[in-house]
C-alpha cells in the first residue's frame, strides 16, 4: 500500500512541476 502511495505522490509532484513550468 505504501508503494502505491509513493507512486501517487510522485505523479502529483511531476504534474505540479510540469504545470508550474508551463505557467512560467
Coordinates of N, CA and C in Angstrom, one line a residue:
X1 N 0.9 -1.2 0.0 CA 0.0 0.0 0.0 C 0.9 1.3 0.0
X2 N 2.0 1.2 0.8 CA 2.9 2.4 0.8 C 3.4 2.6 -0.5
X3 N 3.8 1.6 -1.3 CA 4.4 1.8 -2.6 C 3.4 2.5 -3.5
X4 N 2.1 2.1 -3.4 CA 1.1 2.8 -4.2 C 1.1 4.3 -3.9
X5 N 1.1 4.6 -2.6 CA 1.0 6.0 -2.2 C 2.2 6.7 -2.7
X6 N 3.4 6.1 -2.6 CA 4.6 6.7 -3.1 C 4.5 7.1 -4.6
X7 N 4.0 6.1 -5.4 CA 3.8 6.4 -6.8 C 2.9 7.5 -7.0
X8 N 1.8 7.5 -6.3 CA 0.8 8.6 -6.4 C 1.4 9.9 -6.1
X9 N 2.2 10.0 -5.1 CA 2.8 11.2 -4.7 C 3.8 11.7 -5.8
X10 N 4.5 10.7 -6.4 CA 5.5 11.0 -7.4 C 4.7 11.6 -8.6
X11 N 3.6 11.1 -9.0 CA 2.8 11.6 -10.1 C 2.3 13.0 -9.8
X12 N 1.8 13.2 -8.6 CA 1.4 14.6 -8.3 C 2.5 15.5 -8.4
X13 N 3.7 15.2 -7.8 CA 4.8 16.1 -7.8 C 5.2 16.4 -9.3
X14 N 5.2 15.4 -10.1 CA 5.6 15.6 -11.5 C 4.6 16.5 -12.2
X15 N 3.3 16.3 -12.0 CA 2.3 17.1 -12.6 C 2.4 18.5 -12.1
X16 N 2.6 18.7 -10.8 CA 2.7 20.0 -10.2 C 3.9 20.8 -10.9
X17 N 5.0 20.1 -11.0 CA 6.2 20.7 -11.6 C 6.0 21.1 -13.0
X18 N 5.3 20.2 -13.8 CA 5.1 20.4 -15.2 C 4.1 21.6 -15.3
X19 N 3.1 21.7 -14.5 CA 2.1 22.8 -14.6 C 2.8 24.1 -14.3
X20 N 3.7 24.1 -13.2 CA 4.4 25.3 -12.8 C 5.3 25.7 -14.0
X21 N 6.0 24.8 -14.5 CA 6.9 25.1 -15.6 C 6.2 25.7 -16.8
X22 N 5.0 25.1 -17.1 CA 4.2 25.6 -18.3 C 3.7 27.0 -18.0
X23 N 3.3 27.2 -16.7 CA 2.8 28.5 -16.4 C 3.8 29.6 -16.6
X24 N 5.1 29.2 -16.2 CA 6.1 30.2 -16.3 C 6.4 30.4 -17.8

